[in-house]
Short mmCIF file of C-alpha atoms in Angstrom, two decimals:
data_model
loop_
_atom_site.label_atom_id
_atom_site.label_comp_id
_atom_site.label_asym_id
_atom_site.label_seq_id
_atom_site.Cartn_x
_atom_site.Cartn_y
_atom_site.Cartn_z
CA UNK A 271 41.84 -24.74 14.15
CA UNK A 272 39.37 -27.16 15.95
CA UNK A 273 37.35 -27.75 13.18
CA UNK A 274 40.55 -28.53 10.97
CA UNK A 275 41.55 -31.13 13.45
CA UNK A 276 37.96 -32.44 13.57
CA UNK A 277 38.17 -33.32 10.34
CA UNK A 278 41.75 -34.77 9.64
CA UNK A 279 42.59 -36.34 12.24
CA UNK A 280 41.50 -39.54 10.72
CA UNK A 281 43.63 -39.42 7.86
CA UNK A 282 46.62 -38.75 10.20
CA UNK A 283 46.03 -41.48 12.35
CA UNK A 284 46.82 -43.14 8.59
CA UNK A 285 49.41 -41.35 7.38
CA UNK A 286 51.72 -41.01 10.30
CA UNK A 287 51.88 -44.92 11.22
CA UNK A 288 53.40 -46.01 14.13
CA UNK A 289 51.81 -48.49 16.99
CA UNK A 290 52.23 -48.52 20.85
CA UNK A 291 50.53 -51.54 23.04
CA UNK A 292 49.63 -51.29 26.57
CA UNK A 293 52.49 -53.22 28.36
CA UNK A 294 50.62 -55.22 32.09
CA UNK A 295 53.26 -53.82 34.58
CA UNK A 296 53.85 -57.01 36.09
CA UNK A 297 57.02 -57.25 37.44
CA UNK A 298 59.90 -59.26 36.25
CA UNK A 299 62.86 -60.81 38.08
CA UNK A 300 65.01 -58.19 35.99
CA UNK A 301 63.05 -55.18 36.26
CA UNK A 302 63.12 -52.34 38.58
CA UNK A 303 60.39 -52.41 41.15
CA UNK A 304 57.01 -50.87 39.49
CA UNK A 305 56.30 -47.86 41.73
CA UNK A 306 53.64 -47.87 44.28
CA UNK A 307 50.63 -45.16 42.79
CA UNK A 308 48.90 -43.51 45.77
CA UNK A 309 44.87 -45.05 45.71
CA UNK A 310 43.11 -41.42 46.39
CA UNK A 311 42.24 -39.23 43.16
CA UNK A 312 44.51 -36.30 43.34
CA UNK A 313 42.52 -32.64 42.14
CA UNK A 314 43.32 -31.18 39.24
CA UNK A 315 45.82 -28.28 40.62
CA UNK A 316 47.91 -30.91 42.34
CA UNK A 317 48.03 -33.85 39.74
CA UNK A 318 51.13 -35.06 37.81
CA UNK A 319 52.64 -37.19 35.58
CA UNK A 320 56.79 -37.99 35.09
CA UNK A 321 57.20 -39.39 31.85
CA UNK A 322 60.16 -41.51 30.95
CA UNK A 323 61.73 -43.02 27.70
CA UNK A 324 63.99 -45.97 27.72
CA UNK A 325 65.24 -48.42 26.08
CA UNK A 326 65.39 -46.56 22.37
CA UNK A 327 66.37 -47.66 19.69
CA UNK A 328 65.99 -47.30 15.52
CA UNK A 329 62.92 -49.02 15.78
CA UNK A 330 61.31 -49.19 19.10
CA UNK A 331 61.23 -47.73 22.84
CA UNK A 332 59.34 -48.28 25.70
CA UNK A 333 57.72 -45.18 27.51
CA UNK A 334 56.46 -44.89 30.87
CA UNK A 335 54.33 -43.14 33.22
CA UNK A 336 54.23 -42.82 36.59
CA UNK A 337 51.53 -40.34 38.10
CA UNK A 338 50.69 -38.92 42.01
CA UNK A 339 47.45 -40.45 42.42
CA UNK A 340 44.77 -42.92 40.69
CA UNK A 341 43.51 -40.52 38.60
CA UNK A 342 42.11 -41.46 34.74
CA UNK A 343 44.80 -39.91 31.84
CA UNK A 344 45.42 -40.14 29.02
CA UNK A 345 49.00 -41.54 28.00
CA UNK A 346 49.98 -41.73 24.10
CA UNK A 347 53.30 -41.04 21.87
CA UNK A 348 52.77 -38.89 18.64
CA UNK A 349 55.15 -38.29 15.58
CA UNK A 350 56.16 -34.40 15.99
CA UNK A 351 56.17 -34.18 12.17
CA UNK A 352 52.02 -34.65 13.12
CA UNK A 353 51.98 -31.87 15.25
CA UNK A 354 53.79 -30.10 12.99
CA UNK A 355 51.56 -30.45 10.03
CA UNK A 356 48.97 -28.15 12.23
CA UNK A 357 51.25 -26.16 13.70
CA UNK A 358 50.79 -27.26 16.96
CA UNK A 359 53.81 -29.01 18.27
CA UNK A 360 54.35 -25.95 21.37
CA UNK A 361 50.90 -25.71 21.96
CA UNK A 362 49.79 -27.63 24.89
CA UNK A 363 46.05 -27.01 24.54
CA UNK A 364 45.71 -27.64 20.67
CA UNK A 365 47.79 -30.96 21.15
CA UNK A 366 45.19 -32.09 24.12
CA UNK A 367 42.12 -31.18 21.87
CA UNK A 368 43.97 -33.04 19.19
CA UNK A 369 43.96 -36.31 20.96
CA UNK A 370 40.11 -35.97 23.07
CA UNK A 371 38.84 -35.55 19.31
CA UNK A 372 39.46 -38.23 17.85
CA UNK A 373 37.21 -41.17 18.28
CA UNK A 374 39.89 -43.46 19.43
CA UNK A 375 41.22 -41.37 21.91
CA UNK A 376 39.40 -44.50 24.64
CA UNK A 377 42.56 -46.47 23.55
CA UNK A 378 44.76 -44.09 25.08
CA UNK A 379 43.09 -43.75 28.85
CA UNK A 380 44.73 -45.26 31.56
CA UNK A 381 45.31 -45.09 35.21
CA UNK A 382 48.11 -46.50 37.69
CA UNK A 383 51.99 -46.99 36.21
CA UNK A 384 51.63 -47.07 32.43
CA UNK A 385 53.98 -48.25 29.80
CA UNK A 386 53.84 -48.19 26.02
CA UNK A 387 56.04 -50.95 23.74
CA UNK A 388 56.28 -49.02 20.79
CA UNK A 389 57.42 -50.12 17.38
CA UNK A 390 58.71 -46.86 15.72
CA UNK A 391 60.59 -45.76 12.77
CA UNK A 392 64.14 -44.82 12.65
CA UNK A 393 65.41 -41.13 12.71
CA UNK A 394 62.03 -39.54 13.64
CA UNK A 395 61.46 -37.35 16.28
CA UNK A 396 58.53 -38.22 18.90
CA UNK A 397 56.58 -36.87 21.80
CA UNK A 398 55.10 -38.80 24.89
CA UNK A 399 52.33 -36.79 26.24
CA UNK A 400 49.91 -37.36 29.04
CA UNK A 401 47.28 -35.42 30.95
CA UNK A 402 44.38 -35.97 33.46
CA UNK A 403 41.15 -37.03 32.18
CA UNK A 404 39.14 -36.52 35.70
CA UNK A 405 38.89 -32.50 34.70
CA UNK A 406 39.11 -32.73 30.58
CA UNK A 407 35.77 -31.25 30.07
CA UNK A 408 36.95 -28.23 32.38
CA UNK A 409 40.00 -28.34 29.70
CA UNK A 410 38.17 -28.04 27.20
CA UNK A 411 36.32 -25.20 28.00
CA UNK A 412 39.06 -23.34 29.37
CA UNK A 413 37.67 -23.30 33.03
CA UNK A 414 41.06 -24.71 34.35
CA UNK A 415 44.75 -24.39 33.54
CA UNK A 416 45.90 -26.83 30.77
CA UNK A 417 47.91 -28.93 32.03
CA UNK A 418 50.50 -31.57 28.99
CA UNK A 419 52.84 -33.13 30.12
CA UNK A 420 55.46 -34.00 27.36
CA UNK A 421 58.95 -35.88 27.11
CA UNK A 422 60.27 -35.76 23.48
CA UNK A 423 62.85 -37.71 22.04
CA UNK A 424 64.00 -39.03 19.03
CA UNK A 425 65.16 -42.58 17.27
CA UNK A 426 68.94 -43.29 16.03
CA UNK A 427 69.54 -44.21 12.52
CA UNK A 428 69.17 -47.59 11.69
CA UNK A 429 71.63 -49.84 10.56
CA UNK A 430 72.13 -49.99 6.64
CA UNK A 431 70.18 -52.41 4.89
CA UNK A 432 71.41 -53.21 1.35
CA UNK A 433 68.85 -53.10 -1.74
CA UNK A 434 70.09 -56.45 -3.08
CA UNK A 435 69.37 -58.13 0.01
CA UNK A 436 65.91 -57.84 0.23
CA UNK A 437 64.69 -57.55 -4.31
CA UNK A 438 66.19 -58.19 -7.00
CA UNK A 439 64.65 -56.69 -10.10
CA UNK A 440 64.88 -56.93 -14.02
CA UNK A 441 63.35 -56.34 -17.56
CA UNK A 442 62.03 -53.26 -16.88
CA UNK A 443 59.57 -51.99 -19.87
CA UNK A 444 57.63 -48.82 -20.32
CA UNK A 445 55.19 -47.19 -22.22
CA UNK A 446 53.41 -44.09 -22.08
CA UNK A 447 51.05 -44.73 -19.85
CA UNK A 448 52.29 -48.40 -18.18
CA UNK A 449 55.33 -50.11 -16.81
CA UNK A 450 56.34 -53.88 -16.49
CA UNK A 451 59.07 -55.20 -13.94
CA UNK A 452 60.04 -58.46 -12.84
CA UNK A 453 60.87 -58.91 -9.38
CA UNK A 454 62.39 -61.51 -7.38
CA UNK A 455 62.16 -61.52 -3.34
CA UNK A 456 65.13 -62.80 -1.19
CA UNK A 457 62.61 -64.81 0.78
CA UNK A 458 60.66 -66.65 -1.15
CA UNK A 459 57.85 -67.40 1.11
CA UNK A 460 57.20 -63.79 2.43
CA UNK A 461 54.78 -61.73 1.41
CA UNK A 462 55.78 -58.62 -0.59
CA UNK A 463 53.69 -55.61 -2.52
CA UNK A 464 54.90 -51.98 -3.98
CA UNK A 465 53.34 -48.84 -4.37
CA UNK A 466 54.08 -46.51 -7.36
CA UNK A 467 55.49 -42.68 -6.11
CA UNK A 468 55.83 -39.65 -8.22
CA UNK A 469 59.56 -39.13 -8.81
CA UNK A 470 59.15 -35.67 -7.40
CA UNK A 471 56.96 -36.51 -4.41
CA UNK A 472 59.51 -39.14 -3.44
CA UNK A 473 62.35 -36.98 -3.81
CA UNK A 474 60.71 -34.43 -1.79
CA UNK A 475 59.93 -37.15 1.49
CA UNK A 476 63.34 -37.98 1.57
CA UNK A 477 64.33 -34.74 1.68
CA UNK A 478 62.04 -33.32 4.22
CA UNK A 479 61.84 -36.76 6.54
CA UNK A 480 62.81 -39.61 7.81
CA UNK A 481 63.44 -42.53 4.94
CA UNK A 482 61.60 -44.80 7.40
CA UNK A 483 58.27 -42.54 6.40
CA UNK A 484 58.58 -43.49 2.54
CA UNK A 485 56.84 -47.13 3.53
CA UNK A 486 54.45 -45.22 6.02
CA UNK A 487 53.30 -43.35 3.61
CA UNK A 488 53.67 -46.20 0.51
CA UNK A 489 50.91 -47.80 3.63
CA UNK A 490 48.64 -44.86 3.27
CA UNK A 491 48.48 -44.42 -0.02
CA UNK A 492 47.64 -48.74 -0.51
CA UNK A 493 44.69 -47.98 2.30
CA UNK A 494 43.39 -44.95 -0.16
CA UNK A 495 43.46 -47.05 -3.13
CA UNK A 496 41.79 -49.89 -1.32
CA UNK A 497 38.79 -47.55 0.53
CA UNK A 498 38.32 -46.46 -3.33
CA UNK A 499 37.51 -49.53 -4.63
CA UNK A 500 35.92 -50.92 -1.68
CA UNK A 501 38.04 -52.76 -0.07
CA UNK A 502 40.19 -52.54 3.14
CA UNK A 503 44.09 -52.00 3.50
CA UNK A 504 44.15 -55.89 4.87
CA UNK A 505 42.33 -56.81 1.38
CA UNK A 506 44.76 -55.42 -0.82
CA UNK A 507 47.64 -57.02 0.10
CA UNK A 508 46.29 -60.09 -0.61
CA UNK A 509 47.49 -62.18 -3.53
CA UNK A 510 44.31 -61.73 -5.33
CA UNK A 511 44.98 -57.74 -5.41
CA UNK A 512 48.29 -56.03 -4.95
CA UNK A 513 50.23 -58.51 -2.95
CA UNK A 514 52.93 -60.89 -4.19
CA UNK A 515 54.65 -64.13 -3.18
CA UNK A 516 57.66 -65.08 -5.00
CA UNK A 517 58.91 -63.86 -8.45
CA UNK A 518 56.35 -61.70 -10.59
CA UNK A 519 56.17 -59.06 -13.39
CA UNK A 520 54.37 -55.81 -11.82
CA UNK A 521 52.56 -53.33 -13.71
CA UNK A 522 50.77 -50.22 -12.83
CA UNK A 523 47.48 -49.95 -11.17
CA UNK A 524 46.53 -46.70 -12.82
CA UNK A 525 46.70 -45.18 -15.61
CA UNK A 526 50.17 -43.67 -15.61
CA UNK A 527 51.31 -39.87 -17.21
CA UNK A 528 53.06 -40.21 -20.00
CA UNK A 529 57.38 -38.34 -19.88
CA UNK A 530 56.73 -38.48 -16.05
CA UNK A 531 59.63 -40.08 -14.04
CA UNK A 532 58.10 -42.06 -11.49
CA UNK A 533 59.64 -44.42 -8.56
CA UNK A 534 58.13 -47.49 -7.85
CA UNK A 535 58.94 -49.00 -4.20
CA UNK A 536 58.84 -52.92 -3.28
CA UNK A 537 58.31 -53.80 0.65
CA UNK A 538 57.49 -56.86 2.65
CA UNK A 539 54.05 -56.41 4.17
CA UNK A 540 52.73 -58.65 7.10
CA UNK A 541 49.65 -60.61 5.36
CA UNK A 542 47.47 -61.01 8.54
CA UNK A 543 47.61 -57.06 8.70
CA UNK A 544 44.39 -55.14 8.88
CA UNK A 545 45.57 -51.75 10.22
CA UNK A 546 47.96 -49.65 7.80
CA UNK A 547 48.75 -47.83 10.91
CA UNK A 548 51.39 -51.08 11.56
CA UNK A 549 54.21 -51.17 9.44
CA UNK A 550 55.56 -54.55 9.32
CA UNK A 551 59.40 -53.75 7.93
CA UNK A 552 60.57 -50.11 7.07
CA UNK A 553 62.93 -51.35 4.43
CA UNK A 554 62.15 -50.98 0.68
CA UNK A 555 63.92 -51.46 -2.41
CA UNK A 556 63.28 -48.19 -5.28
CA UNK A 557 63.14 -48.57 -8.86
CA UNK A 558 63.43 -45.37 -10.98
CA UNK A 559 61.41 -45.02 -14.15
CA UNK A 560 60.40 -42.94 -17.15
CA UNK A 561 57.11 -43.48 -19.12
CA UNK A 562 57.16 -42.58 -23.19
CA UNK A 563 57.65 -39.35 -23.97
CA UNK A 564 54.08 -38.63 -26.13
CA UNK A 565 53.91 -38.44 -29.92
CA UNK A 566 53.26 -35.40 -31.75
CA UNK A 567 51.05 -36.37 -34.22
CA UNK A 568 48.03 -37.93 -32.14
CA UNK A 569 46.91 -35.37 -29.91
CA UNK A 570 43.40 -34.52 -28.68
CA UNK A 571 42.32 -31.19 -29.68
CA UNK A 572 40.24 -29.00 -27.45
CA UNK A 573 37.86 -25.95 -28.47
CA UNK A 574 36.11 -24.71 -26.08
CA UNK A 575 32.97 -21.82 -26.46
CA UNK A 576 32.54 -18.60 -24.59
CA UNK A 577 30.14 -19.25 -21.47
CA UNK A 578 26.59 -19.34 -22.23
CA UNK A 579 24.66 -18.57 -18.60
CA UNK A 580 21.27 -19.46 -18.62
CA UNK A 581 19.17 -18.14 -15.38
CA UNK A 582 17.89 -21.20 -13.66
CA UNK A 583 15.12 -20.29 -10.84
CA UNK A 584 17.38 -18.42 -8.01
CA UNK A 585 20.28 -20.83 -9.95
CA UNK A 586 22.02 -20.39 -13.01
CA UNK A 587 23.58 -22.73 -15.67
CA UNK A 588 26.84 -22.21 -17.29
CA UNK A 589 26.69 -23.91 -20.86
CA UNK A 590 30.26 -24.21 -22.95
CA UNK A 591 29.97 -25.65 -26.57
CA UNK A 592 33.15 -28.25 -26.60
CA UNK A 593 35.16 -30.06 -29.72
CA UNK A 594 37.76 -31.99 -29.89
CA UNK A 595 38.65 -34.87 -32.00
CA UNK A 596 39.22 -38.36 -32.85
CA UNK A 597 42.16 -38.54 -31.40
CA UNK A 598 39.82 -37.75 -28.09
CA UNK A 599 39.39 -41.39 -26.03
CA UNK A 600 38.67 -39.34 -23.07
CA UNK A 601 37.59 -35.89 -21.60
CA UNK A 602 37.44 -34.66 -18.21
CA UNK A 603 35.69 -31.34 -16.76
CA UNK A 604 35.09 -29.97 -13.08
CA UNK A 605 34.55 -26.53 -11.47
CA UNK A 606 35.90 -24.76 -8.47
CA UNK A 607 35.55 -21.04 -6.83
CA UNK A 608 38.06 -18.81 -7.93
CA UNK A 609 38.58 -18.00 -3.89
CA UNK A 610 38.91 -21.89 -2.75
CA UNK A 611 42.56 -22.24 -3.98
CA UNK A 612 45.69 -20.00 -4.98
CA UNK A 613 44.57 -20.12 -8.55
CA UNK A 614 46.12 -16.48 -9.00
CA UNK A 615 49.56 -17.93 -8.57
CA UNK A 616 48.96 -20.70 -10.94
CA UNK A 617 47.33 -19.19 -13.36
CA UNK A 618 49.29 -20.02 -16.83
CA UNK A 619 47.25 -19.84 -19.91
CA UNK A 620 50.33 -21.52 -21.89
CA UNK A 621 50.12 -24.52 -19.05
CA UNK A 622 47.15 -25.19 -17.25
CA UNK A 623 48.59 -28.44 -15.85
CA UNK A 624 49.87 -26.27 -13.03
CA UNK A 625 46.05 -25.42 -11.58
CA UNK A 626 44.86 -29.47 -12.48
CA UNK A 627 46.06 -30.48 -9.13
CA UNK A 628 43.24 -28.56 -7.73
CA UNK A 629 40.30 -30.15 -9.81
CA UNK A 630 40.14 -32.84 -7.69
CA UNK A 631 36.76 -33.34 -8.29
CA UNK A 632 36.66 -33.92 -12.16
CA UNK A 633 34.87 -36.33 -13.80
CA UNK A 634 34.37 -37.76 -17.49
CA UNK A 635 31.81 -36.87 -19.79
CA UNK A 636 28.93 -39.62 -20.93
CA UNK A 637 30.20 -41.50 -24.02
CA UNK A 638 27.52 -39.75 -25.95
CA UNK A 639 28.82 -36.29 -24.87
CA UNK A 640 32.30 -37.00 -26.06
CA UNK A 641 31.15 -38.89 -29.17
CA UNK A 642 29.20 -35.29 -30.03
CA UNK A 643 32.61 -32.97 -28.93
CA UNK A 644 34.13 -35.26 -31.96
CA UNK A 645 31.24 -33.92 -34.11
CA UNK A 646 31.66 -30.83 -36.19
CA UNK A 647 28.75 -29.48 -34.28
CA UNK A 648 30.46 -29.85 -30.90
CA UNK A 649 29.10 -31.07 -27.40
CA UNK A 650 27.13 -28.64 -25.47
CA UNK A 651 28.49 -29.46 -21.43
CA UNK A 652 26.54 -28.04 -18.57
CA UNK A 653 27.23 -26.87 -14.98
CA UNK A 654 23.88 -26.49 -13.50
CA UNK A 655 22.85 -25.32 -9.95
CA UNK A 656 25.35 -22.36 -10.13
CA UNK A 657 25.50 -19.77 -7.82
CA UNK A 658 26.49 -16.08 -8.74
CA UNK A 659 30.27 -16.39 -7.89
CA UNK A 660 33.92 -16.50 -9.00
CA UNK A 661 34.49 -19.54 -10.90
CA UNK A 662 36.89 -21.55 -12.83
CA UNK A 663 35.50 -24.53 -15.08
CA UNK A 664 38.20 -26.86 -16.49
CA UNK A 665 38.35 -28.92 -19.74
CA UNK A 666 40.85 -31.65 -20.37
CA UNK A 667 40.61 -34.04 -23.39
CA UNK A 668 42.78 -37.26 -23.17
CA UNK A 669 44.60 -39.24 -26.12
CA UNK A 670 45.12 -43.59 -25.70
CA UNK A 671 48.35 -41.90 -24.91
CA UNK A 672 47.42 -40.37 -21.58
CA UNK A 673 48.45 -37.17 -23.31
CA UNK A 674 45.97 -33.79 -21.96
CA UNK A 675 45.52 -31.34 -23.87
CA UNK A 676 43.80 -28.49 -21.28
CA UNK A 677 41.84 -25.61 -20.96
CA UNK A 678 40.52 -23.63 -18.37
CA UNK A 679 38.21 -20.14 -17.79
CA UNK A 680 37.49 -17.85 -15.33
CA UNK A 681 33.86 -16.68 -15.03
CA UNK A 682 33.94 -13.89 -12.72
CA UNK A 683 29.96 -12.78 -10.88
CA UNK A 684 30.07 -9.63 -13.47
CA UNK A 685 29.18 -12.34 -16.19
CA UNK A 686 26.01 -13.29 -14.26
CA UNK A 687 24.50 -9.80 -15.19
CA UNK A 688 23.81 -10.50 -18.93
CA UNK A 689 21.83 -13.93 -18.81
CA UNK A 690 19.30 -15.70 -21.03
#
């Protein structure tokens, strides 16, 4: 479990976007008196923190803390659909290894009253945690008694927003593999962008979480696009990329699947934004739509050979001769262990689309190689540096019409015993 949180708590940080800011506890004429914190450091068995929440609403609360003594702690509020993504929501010790992991934990350490102005989303459950930082090595390690302190609560609905008061949209066009849409902003000055969902995968947020999270997420997955290309999530909403001012005709930015319903989702966006962790407005307009359904008469063929495995040194090679045809504008291959994924359940020789979420790792072959697939003599592809294991190798050629025609084998470690 450590390691697992080692290595994504990054992208939750990302994907589960909220923000909280340190709040000076200065008093004001209206407030309540700011309690007095004791100066001494308290030990460890005697330490505590009483967490409050007030002031919630749809989109915001303020939490407090108010501990026995001057010690350090550590003071943050954290979606409990990220807790629950590990598993760890009633599990005090995975939660505080959870936060002292991640590299930005330093923004979270305080001392003395503490409050937190947070901007949240509506209808989303939340936890305010805290614990001491004097004895978080001895935590760690298990030498002393774990000690969270929690206060969960959760956001009202927000009010209804409608659709037409924020987009209009019209002339929608598709193709197989593209879409065209104009828009039109109610505020013509602000700055707007969209991000294109899977019909499925948006039907399946909204019915598993808040609707607040479909723009969280719509920011996570403009911050992946941008770190692929280079770029950062405050370059891509930019004018000059994926933002918009005023009216415009969208299009894709990727090559889209052809008969695949899709849902394409328009927000405002804050333009001075560098941190897709800070939503600027949860509202969004969705526009259903359908690409082409693919011709029957155009499609790539794919023949692919039984392995050839060639011993390479304490490596081996697995050769396949591959043809397709001219139809063929692209082809694809990767390779995973048979063990790495559930390709058991999957495994459909009539569909192989239901494994290619796993190949996330395939890439397209050289121009020459598919130029020689289209040849009657065929393209020989090669997996070098191949270990004596379970395998799968995948083949996918790909029509202008972003139609794939796939194939995939198994090449179990009995296979290595007959090699050239």
């Amino acid at each position: 479990m450590k390691k697992l949180l080692s290595i994504l708590f990054v992208v939750l940080a990302t994907l589960f976007a909220f923000s909280c800011e340190k709040n000076e506890t200065t008093k004001k004429t209206n407030e309540p008196e700011i309690p007095v914190i004791p100066e001494e450091v308290v030990s460890p068995e005697e330490f505590e923190i009483e967490i409050n929440v007030k002031d919630i609403t749809a989109t915001s609360a303020t939490a407090t803390a108010t501990p026995n003594g001057s010690n350090r702690y550590f003071f943050r509020v954290i979606t409990k659909m990220e807790l629950d993504a590990f598993g760890i929501y009633n599990d005090d010790y995975q939660i505080f290894e959870y936060i002292i992991e991640n590299p930005n934990s330093g923004n979270w350490l305080t001392s003395g009253y503490a409050t937190l102005d947070c901007t949240l989303a509506a209808e989303t459950d939340y936890l305010a945690v805290a614990f001491n930082f004097e004895n978080w090595e001895a935590m760690h390690l298990q030498d002393d008694e774990m000690k969270l302190f929690r206060y969960a609560f959760k956001t009202p609905k927000g009010a209804e927003v409608d659709p037409n008061s924020l987009f209009s949209t019209s002339d929608l066009v598709t193709n197989h593999t593209d879409f065209n849409l104009t828009v039109t902003p109610s505020k013509s000055d602000a700055q707007w962008t969209y991000y294109i969902w899977t019909k499925k995968s948006y039907d399946e947020t909204l019915a598993n979480e808040a609707q607040a999270n479909i723009v969280m997420r719509s920011y996570f997955g403009l911050n992946n696009i941008a770190v692929e290309q280079g770029y950062s999530f405050g370059d891509i909403i930019q004018e000059d990329k994926l933002g918009r001012k005023g009216t415009h005709t969208i299009s894709s930015y990727q090559t889209l699947k052809n008969n695949t319903d899709y849902v394409v989702v328009l927000f405002y966006v804050d333009p001075t934004t560098t941190d897709p962790t800070s939503v600027y407005d949860y509202n969004y307009v969705a526009v259903p739509f359908k690409t082409v359904e693919p011709s029957k008469d155009n499609i790539a063929t794919l023949e692919v050979s039984e392995p050839v495995i060639v011993a390479d040194g304490f490596k081996y090679s697995v050769n396949f001769l591959v043809k397709t045809n001219q139809y063929a504008i692209d082809m694809k291959v990767g390779a995973q262990l048979w063990g790495n994924y559930e390709f058991e359940k999957y495994w459909d020789p009539n569909d192989w689309s239901q494994i290619q979420a796993f190949f996330l790792y395939r890439t397209s072959v050289e121009e020459e190689t598919l130029a020689a697939a289209k040849s009657a003599e065929g393209a020989t592809i090669s997996f070098p540096g191949v270990d004596k294991e379970d395998y799968v190798f995948f083949f996918e050629a790909i029509n202008e019409e972003n139609t794939p025609t796939q194939f995939a084998v198994r090449v179990e470690p009995s296979a290595f015993n007959n090699v050239q």
